[in-house]
Each structure stands twice: as structure tokens, then as C-alpha cells.
Amino acid sequence: SIMYRRCLLLCLLFLGVAGASRKTLVLLDNANIQSSHSQFIQSLRDRGQEVTVKLVNADDIEIKKYGEFLFNNIVLLSPEAKGFGGDLDDAALVEFVDAGNNLVITGSPKASKTIRELASDCGVEFDDKKSLVIDHFNYDASDSDGSHTLIIANHFSKSAILDSQQFSPVLYRGIGLSLDPENPLATKLLFGAPTTYSANPSQPIEKAPSSAASSTILVAAVQTRNNGRVLVTGSIDLFSNQFFTSSVTKGSSVGSPLSASVSGNAKFTDSVIGWTFQERGVLRYRSLFHRKVDGSANFPRMYRVKDDVHFSVVIEEYDGKTDSWKPFKKNDVQLEFRMLGPYVRTFLNPSDDGTFSVEFKIPDVYGVFKFHID
């Protein structure tokens, strides 16, 4: 007979939370940012966040008390920060994310060593100092100085993070990012067109740019193994009032036209912040059930080889807009019946109420097996 150990291992997204994160700390390089980015900060409050705004070097910054974190999310609108105030430092922010909390990092061509190292600790690298993302074909007409660093970005990832949404072109002025291609926890969300590259616009280009085309990443997301989430962009202006409300008009007549009465910055920001704050893309499971198909035993401690088994589980996705759990509706959830490796791998059949089920035959192998959902 086959000994059975009741153990369900779930992929990263399957470790659900009781509700969306509701306390957010916003740290600013200077007080002017509170005005220039007021619409973004207000949008955080509009989504039900209790928002605290401080200067990044304030002495009274405290994110942890009596062993508990005081915030669920930290937003760094402070790309030039040379350090942090209060009890905050790089190690504390990494610990904050490792505990399952969420972090937004904004950069700029003047991104400090502190911010660069923090982003690197999260798996994202900023391009060379003083470099900017440049596009001589997809730039906004308001970019009058000829540097073509106010680019129009409309290459969005097909990642589930963006939830198949459609966006108007986004205005972007800032530095590029890069990811380790071997890191499965990091993904690009917004990236450059084939004519986009990263370089110092004040110097002649004498060697290949540090990044070009789709490898010039503008916005990236990381999900840690403990389900903390990190959003990184090389443009603090991406979240500014000016970019939220500006129209988009392509300055070059070459290639396809790009225009919009209002940029896609606000909608794109709403989408990526919703994911980062765990308002979307968080799953939980319940009602795990297995039995012999002939009905002779529910949750048996042992199965015999070639027994026919029925397995089912209810999977739900958190909806931050309604603060409720709804049936998860995907058709690519897999079940593995595995010992050291999978002996059975099969898709689970979804239903409208979020129940995923399948029937399969126990393999003709003796050992200790477990169910694994992926």
C-alpha cells in the first residue's frame, strides 16, 4: 500500500491574506513632492489606505514596534535619499519586505547609492548614473530641448500582474532598469520600444548603450518567496500630477502615431499599485478534499496502487475593490501527485464556484506521496 501524507504545497500566489494592506508610509526627498505628486498620494487614500507622509530623513520614522510592523506598504518617493531617518535603513526595509509586506521604489538619473543598493537587494538594477532613457522616434512633442528623454511608452507586459488591461500611452522620464533573466521572481511590466535606449544624453555615444529596445525596462515587479511585493521604476515623474494629467502627442512623424487626450499614467499606476498592495493576485484555498472514486473512503490514510482517486479544492482570489473573496477563474491550475518527483501531473477542472477537481489513478509505485498544486 502507499502511505499518504496530507500535505498541500502551493505556489507563491497561493498564500492568501485576510484582506488588503491598509497602512501606507510615503517617504519624500523634499516637501515639494507632496504637492507635485498630490494626486498619486490622494489616490492611495482613495483606495482605503491610511497614509502617513514624512520626509525620508525625518528623525521620527518608525516602522516597527514591539516586534510588529506598523505599516503594510512603504512608498519611497525619494530617489536621491542618501540615508533614512529614525529606525529605518536598508536592512530594515529588506526585513520589511521579507515579512510579506510591500515596497515601492522610485528612481531617477540622480538615484543615490542608498536607493540603488536597496533596489539591487530586491533583484532590480538601475542603469548607469546620469543616464536617461532616450527615444528619438517615440518622444512627446512637449520635449522641446531636443534630448528626447520625455518618451512615450506603450510596450506593456502580458504579465497577469496587469490583468489584461488596456492602457493609453504612458509618459516616462527617468533612468532604465535591468533584471537578472535567471530570477523567476522578477518581471518587467513596462519596457522600451525597438528604438529606445539608455545613455547619458549630454555625452556622445562611443560604445553600445547599456540597454536598448525591450531590454530597457521602465517598470518592474518582484514577488518574494514570503509573498512580499516590490514595485520599482526609474521615474519618480511617472507618478507626478503633471504626467497624470498631460495629453500625449508624438513629436516625431516617423512610425505609427501615438497620442491620447490624457496619458495612461494614472490608470497604469492604479493597476500596478493594486497588485503591489496585494489588492489583486492573492489566492487562498479551502475545502481540500480527496477520496476513493468508488466512495469507500474519504480522506483515507493509505491508498493502494492503481486506486482511482478523486481530488478537489476550492480556490478563491481576493478582490481589493470589494474587500471580498471571489472564485478563482483560470483553466491552467495543475495537480501533481509526487514523491521525489511527480508521478502524475494533470490539469484540474475548474467550475464557476471556484472548485477545481480531477480524478486520476494511483501509480504502480510504492512510497510516500503528496499532492502539489501549481
Short mmCIF file of C-alpha atoms in Angstrom, two decimals, residues 54-225:
data_model
loop_
_atom_site.label_atom_id
_atom_site.label_comp_id
_atom_site.label_asym_id
_atom_site.label_seq_id
_atom_site.Cartn_x
_atom_site.Cartn_y
_atom_site.Cartn_z
CA LYS A 54 7.12 62.05 6.05
CA LEU A 55 10.43 63.33 4.77
CA VAL A 56 12.81 60.44 4.18
CA ASN A 57 15.34 61.81 6.70
CA ALA A 58 12.80 62.59 9.46
CA ASP A 59 14.05 61.57 12.89
CA ASP A 60 10.68 60.17 13.98
CA ILE A 61 10.36 57.47 11.30
CA GLU A 62 9.36 54.22 12.97
CA ILE A 63 8.15 51.18 11.04
CA LYS A 64 8.31 48.51 13.76
CA LYS A 65 7.19 48.47 17.38
CA TYR A 66 7.10 45.60 19.89
CA GLY A 67 8.15 43.24 17.12
CA GLU A 68 5.25 44.20 14.82
CA PHE A 69 5.41 46.28 11.67
CA LEU A 70 3.32 49.44 11.83
CA PHE A 71 2.75 49.62 8.07
CA ASN A 72 1.80 47.22 5.32
CA ASN A 73 3.23 49.32 2.48
CA ILE A 74 6.10 51.78 2.11
CA VAL A 75 6.35 54.10 -0.90
CA LEU A 76 9.73 55.75 -1.49
CA LEU A 77 9.25 58.96 -3.48
CA SER A 78 12.85 59.70 -2.56
CA PRO A 79 15.26 58.65 -5.33
CA GLU A 80 18.04 60.93 -4.07
CA ALA A 81 17.92 59.76 -0.44
CA LYS A 82 21.43 59.37 0.93
CA GLY A 83 20.07 57.66 4.03
CA PHE A 84 16.94 57.22 6.11
CA GLY A 85 15.78 58.80 9.33
CA GLY A 86 14.64 57.20 12.56
CA ASP A 87 15.00 53.43 12.84
CA LEU A 88 14.94 52.93 9.05
CA ASP A 89 17.81 51.62 6.97
CA ASP A 90 18.39 49.27 4.04
CA ALA A 91 18.37 46.18 6.24
CA ALA A 92 15.11 47.22 7.92
CA LEU A 93 13.42 47.68 4.53
CA VAL A 94 14.62 44.27 3.31
CA GLU A 95 13.29 42.73 6.54
CA PHE A 96 10.01 44.59 5.98
CA VAL A 97 9.60 43.01 2.54
CA ASP A 98 10.78 39.58 3.69
CA ALA A 99 7.99 39.65 6.29
CA GLY A 100 5.44 39.74 3.46
CA ASN A 101 4.95 43.50 3.23
CA ASN A 102 5.10 45.70 0.15
CA LEU A 103 7.54 48.33 -1.12
CA VAL A 104 7.53 50.87 -3.97
CA ILE A 105 10.93 52.24 -5.07
CA THR A 106 11.25 55.22 -7.42
CA GLY A 107 14.49 56.20 -9.10
CA SER A 108 15.85 59.00 -11.26
CA PRO A 109 19.08 59.85 -13.09
CA LYS A 110 20.28 61.15 -9.71
CA ALA A 111 19.37 57.96 -7.85
CA SER A 112 21.53 57.70 -4.76
CA LYS A 113 23.76 54.81 -3.79
CA THR A 114 21.30 54.03 -0.98
CA ILE A 115 18.35 53.64 -3.37
CA ARG A 116 20.44 51.73 -5.91
CA GLU A 117 21.58 49.23 -3.30
CA LEU A 118 18.06 48.79 -1.97
CA ALA A 119 16.72 48.08 -5.47
CA SER A 120 19.61 45.67 -6.06
CA ASP A 121 18.76 43.84 -2.83
CA CYS A 122 15.26 43.37 -4.29
CA GLY A 123 16.61 41.98 -7.58
CA VAL A 124 16.48 45.13 -9.76
CA GLU A 125 19.46 47.13 -11.05
CA PHE A 126 19.39 50.78 -12.13
CA ASP A 127 21.33 51.78 -15.26
CA ASP A 128 24.47 53.92 -15.11
CA LYS A 129 24.37 57.13 -13.10
CA LYS A 130 23.36 60.22 -15.12
CA SER A 131 21.95 58.00 -17.86
CA LEU A 132 18.41 58.55 -19.14
CA VAL A 133 16.01 56.55 -21.26
CA ILE A 134 16.06 58.09 -24.75
CA ASP A 135 13.91 57.55 -27.83
CA HIS A 136 14.37 59.76 -30.90
CA PHE A 137 11.22 58.40 -32.51
CA ASN A 138 8.76 57.92 -29.63
CA TYR A 139 9.11 61.14 -27.68
CA ASP A 140 6.47 63.62 -26.61
CA ALA A 141 6.10 66.87 -28.57
CA SER A 142 6.46 68.86 -25.34
CA ASP A 143 10.07 67.64 -25.07
CA SER A 144 11.41 70.83 -26.61
CA ASP A 145 15.09 70.67 -25.63
CA GLY A 146 15.88 68.05 -28.26
CA SER A 147 17.16 65.42 -25.82
CA HIS A 148 14.12 63.22 -26.46
CA THR A 149 14.15 61.96 -22.89
CA LEU A 150 10.42 62.52 -22.32
CA ILE A 151 9.41 59.33 -24.04
CA ILE A 152 6.06 57.81 -24.88
CA ALA A 153 5.94 54.22 -23.63
CA ASN A 154 3.30 51.78 -24.79
CA HIS A 155 5.01 48.41 -24.59
CA PHE A 156 3.26 46.68 -21.70
CA SER A 157 3.98 43.19 -20.44
CA LYS A 158 1.41 40.45 -20.88
CA SER A 159 2.01 39.51 -17.24
CA ALA A 160 -1.02 38.58 -15.15
CA ILE A 161 0.03 41.46 -12.88
CA LEU A 162 -1.58 43.88 -15.36
CA ASP A 163 -4.68 41.70 -15.55
CA SER A 164 -5.05 42.00 -19.35
CA GLN A 165 -5.95 45.70 -19.04
CA GLN A 166 -5.56 48.16 -21.91
CA PHE A 167 -3.69 51.43 -21.28
CA SER A 168 -3.18 54.67 -23.15
CA PRO A 169 0.47 55.55 -23.82
CA VAL A 170 2.44 56.39 -20.69
CA LEU A 171 4.78 59.37 -20.31
CA TYR A 172 8.17 58.49 -18.86
CA ARG A 173 11.26 60.48 -17.99
CA GLY A 174 13.91 58.69 -15.99
CA ILE A 175 16.52 56.00 -15.78
CA GLY A 176 16.32 52.45 -17.11
CA LEU A 177 16.25 49.21 -15.15
CA SER A 178 17.58 45.72 -15.71
CA LEU A 179 16.66 42.32 -14.27
CA ASP A 180 18.54 39.08 -13.86
CA PRO A 181 16.96 36.84 -16.55
CA GLU A 182 17.51 33.85 -14.26
CA ASN A 183 15.39 35.38 -11.49
CA PRO A 184 11.87 33.87 -11.72
CA LEU A 185 10.54 36.22 -9.05
CA ALA A 186 11.09 39.43 -11.08
CA THR A 187 9.22 40.55 -14.17
CA LYS A 188 9.10 43.65 -16.36
CA LEU A 189 5.78 45.48 -16.66
CA LEU A 190 6.65 48.40 -18.94
CA PHE A 191 9.62 48.45 -21.31
CA GLY A 192 11.10 50.30 -24.25
CA ALA A 193 10.21 50.27 -27.94
CA PRO A 194 12.70 48.92 -30.51
CA THR A 195 14.07 52.49 -30.86
CA THR A 196 14.52 53.07 -27.10
CA TYR A 197 17.92 53.02 -25.44
CA SER A 198 19.65 54.12 -22.23
CA ALA A 199 22.59 56.55 -22.27
CA ASN A 200 23.90 59.85 -20.92
CA PRO A 201 22.28 62.44 -23.24
CA SER A 202 24.98 65.03 -22.52
CA GLN A 203 27.80 62.85 -23.85
CA PRO A 204 28.48 61.37 -27.30
CA ILE A 205 27.77 57.67 -27.62
CA GLU A 206 31.08 55.91 -28.22
CA LYS A 207 30.02 52.40 -27.24
CA ALA A 208 26.89 50.29 -27.23
CA PRO A 209 24.20 51.61 -24.85
CA SER A 210 23.87 49.87 -21.50
CA SER A 211 20.41 48.71 -22.62
CA ALA A 212 18.26 49.03 -25.71
CA ALA A 213 14.82 48.11 -27.03
CA SER A 214 12.87 45.67 -24.84
CA SER A 215 15.85 45.23 -22.50
CA THR A 216 15.34 48.85 -21.43
CA ILE A 217 12.94 48.25 -18.58
CA LEU A 218 10.93 51.15 -17.20
CA VAL A 219 8.81 49.48 -14.50
CA ALA A 220 9.47 46.10 -12.86
CA ALA A 221 7.78 43.99 -10.20
CA VAL A 222 9.17 41.44 -7.77
CA GLN A 223 7.35 38.98 -5.56
CA THR A 224 9.44 37.50 -2.76
CA ARG A 225 9.23 33.91 -1.58
#
